[in-house]
CSV table of N, CA and C in Angstrom, one decimal:
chain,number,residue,atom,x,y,z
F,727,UNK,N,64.3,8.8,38.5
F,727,UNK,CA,65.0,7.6,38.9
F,727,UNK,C,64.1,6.8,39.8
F,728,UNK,N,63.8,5.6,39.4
F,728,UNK,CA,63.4,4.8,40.4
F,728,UNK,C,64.0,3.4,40.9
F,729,UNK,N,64.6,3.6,42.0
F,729,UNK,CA,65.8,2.8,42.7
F,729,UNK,C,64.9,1.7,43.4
F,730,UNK,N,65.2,0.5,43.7
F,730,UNK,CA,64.5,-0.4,44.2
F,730,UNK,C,65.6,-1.3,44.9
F,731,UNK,N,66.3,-1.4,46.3
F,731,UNK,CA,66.8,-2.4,46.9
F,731,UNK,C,66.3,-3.2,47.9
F,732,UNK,N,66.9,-4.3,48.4
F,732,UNK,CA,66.8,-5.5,49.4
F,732,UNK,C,65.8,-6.0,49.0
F,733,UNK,N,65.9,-6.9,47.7
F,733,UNK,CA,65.2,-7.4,46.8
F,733,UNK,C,65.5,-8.9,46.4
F,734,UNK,N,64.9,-9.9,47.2
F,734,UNK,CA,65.0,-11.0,47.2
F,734,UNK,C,64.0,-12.2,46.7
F,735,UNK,N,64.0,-12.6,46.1
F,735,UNK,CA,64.7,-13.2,45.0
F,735,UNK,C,65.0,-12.3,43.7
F,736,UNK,N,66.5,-12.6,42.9
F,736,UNK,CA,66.8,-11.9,41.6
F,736,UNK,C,65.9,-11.2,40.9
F,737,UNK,N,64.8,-11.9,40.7
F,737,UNK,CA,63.6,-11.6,39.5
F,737,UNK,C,62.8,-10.4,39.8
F,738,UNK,N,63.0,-9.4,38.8
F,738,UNK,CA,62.3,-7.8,39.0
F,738,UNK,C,61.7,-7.2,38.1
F,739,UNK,N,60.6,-6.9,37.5
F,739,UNK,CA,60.2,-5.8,37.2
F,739,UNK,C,60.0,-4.5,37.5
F,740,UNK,N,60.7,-3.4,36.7
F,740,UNK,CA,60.6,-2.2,36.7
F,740,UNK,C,59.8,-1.6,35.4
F,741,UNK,N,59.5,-0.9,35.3
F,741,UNK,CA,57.9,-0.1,34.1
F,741,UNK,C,57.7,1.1,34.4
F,742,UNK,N,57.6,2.2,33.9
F,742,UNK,CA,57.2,3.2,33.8
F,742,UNK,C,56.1,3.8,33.3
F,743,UNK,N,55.1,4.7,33.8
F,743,UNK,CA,53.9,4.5,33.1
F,743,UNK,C,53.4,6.4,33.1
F,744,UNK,N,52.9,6.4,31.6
F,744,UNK,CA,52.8,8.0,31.9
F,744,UNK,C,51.1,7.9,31.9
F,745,UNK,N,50.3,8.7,32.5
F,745,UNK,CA,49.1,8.6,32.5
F,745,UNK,C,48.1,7.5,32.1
F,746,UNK,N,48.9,6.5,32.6
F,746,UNK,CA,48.4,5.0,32.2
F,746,UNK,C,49.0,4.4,31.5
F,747,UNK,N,49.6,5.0,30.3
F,747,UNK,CA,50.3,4.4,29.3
F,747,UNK,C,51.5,4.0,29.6
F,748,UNK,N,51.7,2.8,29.0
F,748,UNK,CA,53.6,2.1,29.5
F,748,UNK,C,54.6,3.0,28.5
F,749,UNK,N,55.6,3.5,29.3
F,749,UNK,CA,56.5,4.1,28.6
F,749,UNK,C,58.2,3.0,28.0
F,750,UNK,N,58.3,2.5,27.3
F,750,UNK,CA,59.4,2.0,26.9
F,750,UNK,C,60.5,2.3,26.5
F,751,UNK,N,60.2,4.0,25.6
F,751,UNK,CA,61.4,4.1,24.6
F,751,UNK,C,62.7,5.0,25.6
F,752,UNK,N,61.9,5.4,26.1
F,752,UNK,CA,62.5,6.5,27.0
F,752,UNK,C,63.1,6.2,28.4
F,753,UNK,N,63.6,4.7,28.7
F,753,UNK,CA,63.8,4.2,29.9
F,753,UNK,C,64.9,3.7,29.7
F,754,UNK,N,65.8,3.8,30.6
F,754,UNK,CA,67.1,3.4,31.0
F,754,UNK,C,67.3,2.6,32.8
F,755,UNK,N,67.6,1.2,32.2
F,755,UNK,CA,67.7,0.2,33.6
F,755,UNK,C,68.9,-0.6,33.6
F,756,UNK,N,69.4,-0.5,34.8
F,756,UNK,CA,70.5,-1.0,35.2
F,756,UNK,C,70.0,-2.4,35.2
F,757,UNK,N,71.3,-3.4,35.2
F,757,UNK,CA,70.7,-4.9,35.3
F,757,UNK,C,70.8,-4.8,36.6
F,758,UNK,N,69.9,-6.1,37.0
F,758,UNK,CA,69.8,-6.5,38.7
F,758,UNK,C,71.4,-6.5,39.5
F,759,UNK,N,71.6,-5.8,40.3
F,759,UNK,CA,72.7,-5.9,41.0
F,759,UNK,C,73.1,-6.5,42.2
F,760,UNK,N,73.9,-7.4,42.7
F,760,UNK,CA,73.8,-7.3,44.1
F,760,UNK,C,74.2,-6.4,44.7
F,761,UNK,N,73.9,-6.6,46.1
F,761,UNK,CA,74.1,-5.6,47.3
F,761,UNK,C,74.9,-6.3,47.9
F,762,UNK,N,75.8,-8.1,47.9
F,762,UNK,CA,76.8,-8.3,48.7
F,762,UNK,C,76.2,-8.8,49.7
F,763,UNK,N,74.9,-9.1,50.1
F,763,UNK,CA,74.3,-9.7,51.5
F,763,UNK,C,73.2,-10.3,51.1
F,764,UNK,N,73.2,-11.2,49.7
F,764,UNK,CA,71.8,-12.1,49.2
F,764,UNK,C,70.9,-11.2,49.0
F,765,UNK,N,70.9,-10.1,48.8
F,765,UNK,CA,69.6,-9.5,48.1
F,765,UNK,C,70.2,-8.5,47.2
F,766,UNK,N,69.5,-7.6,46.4
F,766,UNK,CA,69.5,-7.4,45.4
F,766,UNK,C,68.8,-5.6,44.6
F,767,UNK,N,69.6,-5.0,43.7
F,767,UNK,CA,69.0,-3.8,43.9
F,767,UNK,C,68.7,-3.7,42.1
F,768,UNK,N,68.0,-2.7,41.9
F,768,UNK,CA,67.9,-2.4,40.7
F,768,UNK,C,67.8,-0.8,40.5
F,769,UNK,N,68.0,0.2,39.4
F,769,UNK,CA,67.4,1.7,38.9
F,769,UNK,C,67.6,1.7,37.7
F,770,UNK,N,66.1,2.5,37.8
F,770,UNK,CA,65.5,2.7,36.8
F,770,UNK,C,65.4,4.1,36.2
F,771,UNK,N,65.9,5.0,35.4
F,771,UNK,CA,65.5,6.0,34.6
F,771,UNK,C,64.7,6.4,33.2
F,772,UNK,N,63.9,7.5,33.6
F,772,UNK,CA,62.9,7.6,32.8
F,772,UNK,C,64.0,9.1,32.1
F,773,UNK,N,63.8,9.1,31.3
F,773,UNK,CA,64.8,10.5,30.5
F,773,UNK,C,63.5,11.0,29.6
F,774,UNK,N,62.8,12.1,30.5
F,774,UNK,CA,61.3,12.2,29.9
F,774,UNK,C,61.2,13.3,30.8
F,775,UNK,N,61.0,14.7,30.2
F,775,UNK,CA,60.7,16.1,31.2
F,775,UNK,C,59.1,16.0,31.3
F,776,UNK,N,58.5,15.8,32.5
F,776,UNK,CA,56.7,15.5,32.3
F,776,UNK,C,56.1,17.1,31.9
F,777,UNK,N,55.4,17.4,31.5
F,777,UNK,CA,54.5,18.6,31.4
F,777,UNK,C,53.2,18.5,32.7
F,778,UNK,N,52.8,19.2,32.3
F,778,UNK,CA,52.0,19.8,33.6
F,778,UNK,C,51.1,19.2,33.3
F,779,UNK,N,50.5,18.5,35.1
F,779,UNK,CA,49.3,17.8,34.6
F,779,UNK,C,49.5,15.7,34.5
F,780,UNK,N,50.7,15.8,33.6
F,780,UNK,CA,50.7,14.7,33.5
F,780,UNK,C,51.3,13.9,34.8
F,781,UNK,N,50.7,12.5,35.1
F,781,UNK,CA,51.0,11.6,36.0
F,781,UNK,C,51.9,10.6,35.6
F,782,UNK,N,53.3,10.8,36.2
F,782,UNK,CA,54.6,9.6,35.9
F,782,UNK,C,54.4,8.4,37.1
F,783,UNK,N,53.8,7.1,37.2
F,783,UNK,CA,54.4,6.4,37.7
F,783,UNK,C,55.6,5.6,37.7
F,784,UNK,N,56.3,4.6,38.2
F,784,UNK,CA,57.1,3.9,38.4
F,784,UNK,C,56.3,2.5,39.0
F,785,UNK,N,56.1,1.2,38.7
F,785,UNK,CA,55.6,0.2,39.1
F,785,UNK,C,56.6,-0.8,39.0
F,786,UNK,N,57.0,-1.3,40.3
F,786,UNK,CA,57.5,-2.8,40.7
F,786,UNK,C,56.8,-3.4,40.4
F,787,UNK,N,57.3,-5.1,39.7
F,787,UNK,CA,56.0,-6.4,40.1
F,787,UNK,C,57.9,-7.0,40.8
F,788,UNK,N,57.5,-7.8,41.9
F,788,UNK,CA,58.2,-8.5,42.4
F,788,UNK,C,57.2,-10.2,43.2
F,789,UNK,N,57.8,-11.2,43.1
F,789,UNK,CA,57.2,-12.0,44.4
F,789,UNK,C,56.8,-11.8,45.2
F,790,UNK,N,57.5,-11.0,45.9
F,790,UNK,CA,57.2,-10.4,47.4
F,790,UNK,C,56.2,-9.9,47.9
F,791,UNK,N,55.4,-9.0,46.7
F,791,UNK,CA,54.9,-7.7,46.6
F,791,UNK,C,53.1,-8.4,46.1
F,792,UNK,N,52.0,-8.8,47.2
F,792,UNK,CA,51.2,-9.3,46.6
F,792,UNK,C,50.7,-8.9,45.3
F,793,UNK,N,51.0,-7.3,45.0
F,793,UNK,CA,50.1,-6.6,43.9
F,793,UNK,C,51.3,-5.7,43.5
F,794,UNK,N,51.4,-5.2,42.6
F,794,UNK,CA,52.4,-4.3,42.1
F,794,UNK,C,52.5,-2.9,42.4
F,795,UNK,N,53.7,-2.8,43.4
F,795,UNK,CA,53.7,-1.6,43.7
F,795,UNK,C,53.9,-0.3,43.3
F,796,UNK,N,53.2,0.9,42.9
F,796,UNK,CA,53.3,1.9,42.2
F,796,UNK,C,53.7,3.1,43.3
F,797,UNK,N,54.9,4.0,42.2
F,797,UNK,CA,54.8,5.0,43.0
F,797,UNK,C,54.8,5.9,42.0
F,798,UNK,N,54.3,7.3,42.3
F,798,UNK,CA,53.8,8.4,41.3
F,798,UNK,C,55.0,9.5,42.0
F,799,UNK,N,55.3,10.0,40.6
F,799,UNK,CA,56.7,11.0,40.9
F,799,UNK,C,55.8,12.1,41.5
F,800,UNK,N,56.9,12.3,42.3
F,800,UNK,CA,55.9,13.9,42.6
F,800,UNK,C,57.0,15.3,41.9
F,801,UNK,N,56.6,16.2,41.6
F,801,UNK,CA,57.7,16.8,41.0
F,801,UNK,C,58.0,17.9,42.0
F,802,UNK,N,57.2,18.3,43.0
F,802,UNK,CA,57.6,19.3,44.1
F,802,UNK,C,58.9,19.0,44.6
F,803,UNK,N,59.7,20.1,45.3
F,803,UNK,CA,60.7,20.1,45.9
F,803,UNK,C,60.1,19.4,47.5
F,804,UNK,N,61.0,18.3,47.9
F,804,UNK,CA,61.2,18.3,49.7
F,804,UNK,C,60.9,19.6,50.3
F,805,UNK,N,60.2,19.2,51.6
F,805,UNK,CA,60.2,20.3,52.7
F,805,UNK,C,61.5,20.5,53.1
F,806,UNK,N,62.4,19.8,53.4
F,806,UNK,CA,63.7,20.4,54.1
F,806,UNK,C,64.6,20.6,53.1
F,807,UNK,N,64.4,21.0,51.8
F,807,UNK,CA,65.3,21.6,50.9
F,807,UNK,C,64.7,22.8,51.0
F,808,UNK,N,63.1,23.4,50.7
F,808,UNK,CA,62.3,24.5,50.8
F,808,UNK,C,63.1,25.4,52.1
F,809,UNK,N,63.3,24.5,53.1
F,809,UNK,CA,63.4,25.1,54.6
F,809,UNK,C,64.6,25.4,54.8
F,810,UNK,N,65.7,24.6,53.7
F,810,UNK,CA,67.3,25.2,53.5
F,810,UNK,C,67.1,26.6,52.7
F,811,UNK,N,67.0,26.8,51.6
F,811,UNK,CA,66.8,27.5,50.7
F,811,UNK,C,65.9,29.1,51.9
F,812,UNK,N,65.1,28.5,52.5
F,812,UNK,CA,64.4,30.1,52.6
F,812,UNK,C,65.5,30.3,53.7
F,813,UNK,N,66.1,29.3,54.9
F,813,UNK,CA,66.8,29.9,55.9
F,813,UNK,C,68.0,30.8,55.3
F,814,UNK,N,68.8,30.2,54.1
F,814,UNK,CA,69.8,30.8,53.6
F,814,UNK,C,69.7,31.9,52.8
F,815,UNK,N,68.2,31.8,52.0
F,815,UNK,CA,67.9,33.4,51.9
F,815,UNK,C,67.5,34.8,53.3
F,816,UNK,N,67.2,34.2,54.1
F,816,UNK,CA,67.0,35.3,55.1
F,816,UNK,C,68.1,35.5,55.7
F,817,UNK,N,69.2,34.5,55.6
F,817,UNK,CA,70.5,34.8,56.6
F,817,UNK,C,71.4,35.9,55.3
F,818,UNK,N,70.9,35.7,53.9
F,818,UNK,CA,72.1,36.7,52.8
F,818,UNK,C,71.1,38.2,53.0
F,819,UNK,N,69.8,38.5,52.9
F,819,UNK,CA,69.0,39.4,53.3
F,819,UNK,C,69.6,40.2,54.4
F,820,UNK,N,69.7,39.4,55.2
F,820,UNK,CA,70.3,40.1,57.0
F,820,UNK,C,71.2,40.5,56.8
F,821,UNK,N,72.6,39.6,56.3
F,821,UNK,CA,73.9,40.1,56.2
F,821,UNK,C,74.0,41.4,55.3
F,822,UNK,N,73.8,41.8,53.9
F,822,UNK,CA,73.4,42.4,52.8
F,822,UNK,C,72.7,44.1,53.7
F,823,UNK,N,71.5,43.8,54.7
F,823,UNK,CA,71.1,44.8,55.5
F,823,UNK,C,72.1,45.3,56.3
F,824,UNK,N,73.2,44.2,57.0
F,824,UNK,CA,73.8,44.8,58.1
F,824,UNK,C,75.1,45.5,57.9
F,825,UNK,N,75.6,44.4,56.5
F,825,UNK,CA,76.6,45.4,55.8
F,825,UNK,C,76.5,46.9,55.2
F,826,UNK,N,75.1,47.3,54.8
F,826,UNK,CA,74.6,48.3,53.9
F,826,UNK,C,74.8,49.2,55.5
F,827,UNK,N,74.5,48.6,56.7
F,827,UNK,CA,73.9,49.7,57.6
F,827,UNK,C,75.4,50.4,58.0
F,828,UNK,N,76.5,48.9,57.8
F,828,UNK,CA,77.9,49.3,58.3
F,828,UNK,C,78.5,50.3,57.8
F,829,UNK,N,78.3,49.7,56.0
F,829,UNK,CA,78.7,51.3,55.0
F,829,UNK,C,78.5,52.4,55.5
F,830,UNK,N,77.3,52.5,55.4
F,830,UNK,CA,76.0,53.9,55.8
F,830,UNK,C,77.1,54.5,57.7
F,831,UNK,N,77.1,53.7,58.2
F,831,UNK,CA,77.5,54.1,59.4
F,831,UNK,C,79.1,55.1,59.6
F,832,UNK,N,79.7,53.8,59.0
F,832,UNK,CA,80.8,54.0,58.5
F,832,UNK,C,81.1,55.4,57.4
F,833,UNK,N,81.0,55.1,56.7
F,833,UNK,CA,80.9,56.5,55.8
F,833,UNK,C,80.6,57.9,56.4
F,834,UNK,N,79.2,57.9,57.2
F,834,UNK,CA,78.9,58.9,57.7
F,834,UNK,C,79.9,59.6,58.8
F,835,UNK,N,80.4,58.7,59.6
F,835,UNK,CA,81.5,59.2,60.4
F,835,UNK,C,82.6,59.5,60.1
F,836,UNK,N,83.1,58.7,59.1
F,836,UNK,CA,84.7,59.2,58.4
F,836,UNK,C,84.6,60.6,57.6
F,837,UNK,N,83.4,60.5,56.8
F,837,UNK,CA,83.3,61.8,56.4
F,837,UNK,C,83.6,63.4,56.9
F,838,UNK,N,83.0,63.2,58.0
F,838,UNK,CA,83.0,64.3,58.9
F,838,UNK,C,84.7,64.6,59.2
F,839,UNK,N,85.0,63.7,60.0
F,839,UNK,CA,86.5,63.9,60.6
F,839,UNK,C,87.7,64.3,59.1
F,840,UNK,N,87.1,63.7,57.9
F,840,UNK,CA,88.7,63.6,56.8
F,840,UNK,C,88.1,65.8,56.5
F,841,UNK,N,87.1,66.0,56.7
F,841,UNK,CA,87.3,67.7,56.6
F,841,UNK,C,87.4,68.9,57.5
F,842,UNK,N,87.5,67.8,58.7
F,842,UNK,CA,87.9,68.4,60.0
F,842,UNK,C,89.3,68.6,60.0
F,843,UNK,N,90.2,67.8,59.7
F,843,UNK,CA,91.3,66.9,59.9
F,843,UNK,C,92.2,68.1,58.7
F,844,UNK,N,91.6,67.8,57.5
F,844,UNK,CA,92.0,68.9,56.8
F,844,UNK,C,92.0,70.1,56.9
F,845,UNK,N,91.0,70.6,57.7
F,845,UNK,CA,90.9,72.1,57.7
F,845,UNK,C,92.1,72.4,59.1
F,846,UNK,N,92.4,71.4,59.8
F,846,UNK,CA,93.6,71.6,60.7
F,846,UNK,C,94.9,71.2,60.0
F,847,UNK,N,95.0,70.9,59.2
F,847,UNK,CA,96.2,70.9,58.3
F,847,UNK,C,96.4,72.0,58.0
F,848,UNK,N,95.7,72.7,57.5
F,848,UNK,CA,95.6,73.8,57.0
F,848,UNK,C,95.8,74.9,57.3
F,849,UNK,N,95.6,75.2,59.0
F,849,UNK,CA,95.3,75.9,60.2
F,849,UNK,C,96.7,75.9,60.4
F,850,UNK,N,97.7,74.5,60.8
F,850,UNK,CA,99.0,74.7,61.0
F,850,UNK,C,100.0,74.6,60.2
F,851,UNK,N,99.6,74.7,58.8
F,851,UNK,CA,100.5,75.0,57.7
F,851,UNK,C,101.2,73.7,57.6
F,852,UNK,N,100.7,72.6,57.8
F,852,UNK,CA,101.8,71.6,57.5
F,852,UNK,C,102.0,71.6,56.1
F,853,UNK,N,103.0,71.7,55.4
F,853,UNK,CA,102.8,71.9,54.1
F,853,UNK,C,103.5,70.2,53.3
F,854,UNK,N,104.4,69.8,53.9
F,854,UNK,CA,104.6,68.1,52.7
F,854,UNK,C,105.0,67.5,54.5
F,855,UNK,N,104.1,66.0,54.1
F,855,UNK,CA,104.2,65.0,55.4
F,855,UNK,C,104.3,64.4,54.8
F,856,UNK,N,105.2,63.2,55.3
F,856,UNK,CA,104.9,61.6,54.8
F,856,UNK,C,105.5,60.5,55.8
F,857,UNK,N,104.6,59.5,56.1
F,857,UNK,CA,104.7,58.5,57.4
F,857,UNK,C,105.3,57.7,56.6
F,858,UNK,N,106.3,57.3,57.4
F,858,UNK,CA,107.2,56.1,56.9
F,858,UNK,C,107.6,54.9,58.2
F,859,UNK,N,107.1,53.5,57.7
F,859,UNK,CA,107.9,52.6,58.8
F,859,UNK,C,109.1,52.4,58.8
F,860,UNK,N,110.3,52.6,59.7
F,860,UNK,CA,111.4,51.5,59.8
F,860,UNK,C,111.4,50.0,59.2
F,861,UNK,N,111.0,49.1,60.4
F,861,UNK,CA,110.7,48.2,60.1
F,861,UNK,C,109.3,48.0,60.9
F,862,UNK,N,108.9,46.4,60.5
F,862,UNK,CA,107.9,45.8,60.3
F,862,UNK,C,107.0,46.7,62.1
F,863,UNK,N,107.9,46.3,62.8
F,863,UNK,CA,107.3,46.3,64.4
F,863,UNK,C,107.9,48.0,65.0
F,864,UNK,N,108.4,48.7,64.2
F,864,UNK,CA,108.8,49.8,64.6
F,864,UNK,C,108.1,51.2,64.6
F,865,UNK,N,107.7,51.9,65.3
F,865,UNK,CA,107.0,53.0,65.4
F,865,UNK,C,107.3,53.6,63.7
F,866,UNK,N,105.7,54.8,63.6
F,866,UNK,CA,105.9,55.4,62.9
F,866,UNK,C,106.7,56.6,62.9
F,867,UNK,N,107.1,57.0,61.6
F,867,UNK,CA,108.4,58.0,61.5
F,867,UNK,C,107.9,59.2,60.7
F,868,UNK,N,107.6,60.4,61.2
F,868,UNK,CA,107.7,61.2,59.8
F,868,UNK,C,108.7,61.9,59.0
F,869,UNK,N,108.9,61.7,57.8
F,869,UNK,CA,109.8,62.5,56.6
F,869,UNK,C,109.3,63.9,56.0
F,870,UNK,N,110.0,64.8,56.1
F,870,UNK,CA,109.3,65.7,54.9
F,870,UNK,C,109.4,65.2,53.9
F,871,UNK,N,108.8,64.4,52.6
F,871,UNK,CA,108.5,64.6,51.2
F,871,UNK,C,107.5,64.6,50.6
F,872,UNK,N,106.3,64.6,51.1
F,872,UNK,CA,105.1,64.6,50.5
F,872,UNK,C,104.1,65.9,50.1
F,873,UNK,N,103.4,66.3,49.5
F,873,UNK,CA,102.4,67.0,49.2
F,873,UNK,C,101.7,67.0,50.2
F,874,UNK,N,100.8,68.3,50.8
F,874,UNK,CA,100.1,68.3,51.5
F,874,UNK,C,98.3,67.4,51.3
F,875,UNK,N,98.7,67.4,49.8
F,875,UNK,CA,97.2,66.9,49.3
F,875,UNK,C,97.3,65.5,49.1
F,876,UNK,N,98.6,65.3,48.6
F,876,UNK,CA,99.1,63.6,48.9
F,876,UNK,C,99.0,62.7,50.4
F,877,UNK,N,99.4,63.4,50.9
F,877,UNK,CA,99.4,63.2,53.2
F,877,UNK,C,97.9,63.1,53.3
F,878,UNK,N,97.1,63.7,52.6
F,878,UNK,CA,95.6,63.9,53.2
F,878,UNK,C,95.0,62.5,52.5
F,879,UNK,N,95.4,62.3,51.1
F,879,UNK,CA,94.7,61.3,50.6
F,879,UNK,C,95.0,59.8,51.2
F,880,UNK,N,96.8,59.9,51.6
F,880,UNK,CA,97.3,58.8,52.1
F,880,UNK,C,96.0,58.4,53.4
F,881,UNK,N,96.4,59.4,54.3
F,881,UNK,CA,95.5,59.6,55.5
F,881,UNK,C,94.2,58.8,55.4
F,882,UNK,N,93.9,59.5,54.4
F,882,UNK,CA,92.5,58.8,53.9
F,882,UNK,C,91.7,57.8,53.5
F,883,UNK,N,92.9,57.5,52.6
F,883,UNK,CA,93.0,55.9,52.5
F,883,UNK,C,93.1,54.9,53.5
F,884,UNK,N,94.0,54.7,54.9
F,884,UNK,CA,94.1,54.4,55.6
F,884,UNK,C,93.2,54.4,56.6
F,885,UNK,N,92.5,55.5,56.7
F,885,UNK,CA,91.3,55.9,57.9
F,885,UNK,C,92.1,56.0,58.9
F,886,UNK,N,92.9,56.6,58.8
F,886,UNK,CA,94.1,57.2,60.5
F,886,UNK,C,93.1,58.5,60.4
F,887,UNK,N,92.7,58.6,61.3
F,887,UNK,CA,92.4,60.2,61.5
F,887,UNK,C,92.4,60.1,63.4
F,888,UNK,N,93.8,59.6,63.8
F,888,UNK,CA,93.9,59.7,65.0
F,888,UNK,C,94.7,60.8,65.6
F,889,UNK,N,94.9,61.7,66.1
F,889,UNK,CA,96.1,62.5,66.5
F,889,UNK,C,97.8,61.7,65.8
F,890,UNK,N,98.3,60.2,66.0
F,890,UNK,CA,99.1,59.9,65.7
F,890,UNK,C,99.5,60.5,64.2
F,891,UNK,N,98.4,60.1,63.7
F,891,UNK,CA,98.4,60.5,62.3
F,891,UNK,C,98.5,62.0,61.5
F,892,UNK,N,98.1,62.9,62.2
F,892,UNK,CA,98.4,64.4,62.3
F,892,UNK,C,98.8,64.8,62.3
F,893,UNK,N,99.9,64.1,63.7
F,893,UNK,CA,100.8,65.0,64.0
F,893,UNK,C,102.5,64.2,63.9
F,894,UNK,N,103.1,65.1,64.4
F,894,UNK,CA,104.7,64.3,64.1
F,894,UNK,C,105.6,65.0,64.9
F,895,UNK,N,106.5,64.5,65.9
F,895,UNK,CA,107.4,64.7,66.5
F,895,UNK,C,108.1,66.4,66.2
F,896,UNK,N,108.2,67.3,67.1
F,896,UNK,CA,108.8,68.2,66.9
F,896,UNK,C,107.8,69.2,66.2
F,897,UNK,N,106.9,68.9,65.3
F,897,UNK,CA,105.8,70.0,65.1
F,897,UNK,C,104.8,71.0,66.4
F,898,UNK,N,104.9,70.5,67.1
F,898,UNK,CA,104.3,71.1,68.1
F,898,UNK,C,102.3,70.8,68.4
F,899,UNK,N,102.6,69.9,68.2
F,899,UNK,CA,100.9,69.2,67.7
F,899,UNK,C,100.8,67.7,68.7
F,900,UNK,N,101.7,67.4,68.8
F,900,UNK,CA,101.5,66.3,69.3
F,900,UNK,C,100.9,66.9,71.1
């Protein structure tokens, strides 16, 4: 696209040029527009993918302009898109590392405790546990109806491996 505003007087030329040559067939231009404050804008599209190598200008002729102004597309990305782009890949990098290290951390310690935890289950014969709330804000309650293997996976799922979770009123554990 080649955009051209605050362009005074109406009268514009826009052209596109590939390696010298005028391009015509391939151009799409808006008519002269105003801007609302006596001057005037115009754009220009070239609907043309360049290959490598080749040189696309864009040339204004206006009044204004002693000699006709050319400008040559450049097809590289902006520096401060480059400088978005890398910052946002080093910040998903980091996060990606810190999460992996949390897993890793994480894991490594739960592990330990869910066969610790078990083998003390085991030790005091609790044979069916199951935690149940009241309501929303009310302490936890235990019921006998669970499986011992059920209580362990509950447990587990949760990541309670705190004494609360263990033990239960009247077993002698607390």
């Amino acid at each position: 696209v080649c955009s051209v505003y605050d362009v005074y007087p109406k009268q514009i030329k826009v052209s596109w040029f590939r390696d010298g040559q005028e391009v015509t067939s391939e151009v799409t231009s808006t008519d002269v527009m105003q801007d609302g404050d006596w001057y005037y804008q115009i754009h220009s599209h070239l609907e043309y993918t360049p290959r490598s190598g080749e040189k696309i200008s864009c040339v204004v002729e206006h009044a204004s302009l002693e000699e006709p102004l050319k400008t040559y597309w450049d097809p590289s990305m902006p520096k401060s898109d480059k400088e978005k782009i890398a910052i946002g890949a080093s910040a998903l990098i980091l996060g990606l590392i810190f999460g992996l290290a949390g897993f890793i951390y994480y894991n490594s310690r739960t592990q330990g405790q869910t066969s610790l935890h078990h083998k003390e289950m085991i030790l005091f014969g609790l044979n069916s546990l199951n935690l149940t709330r009241l309501k929303s804000d009310a302490p936890l309650v235990w019921t006998w109806s669970r499986t011992t293997t059920a209580w362990i996976q509950f447990c587990w799922l949760l990541q309670c491996f705190s004494d609360v979770c263990w033990s239960s009123p009247g077993s002698g554990l607390m």
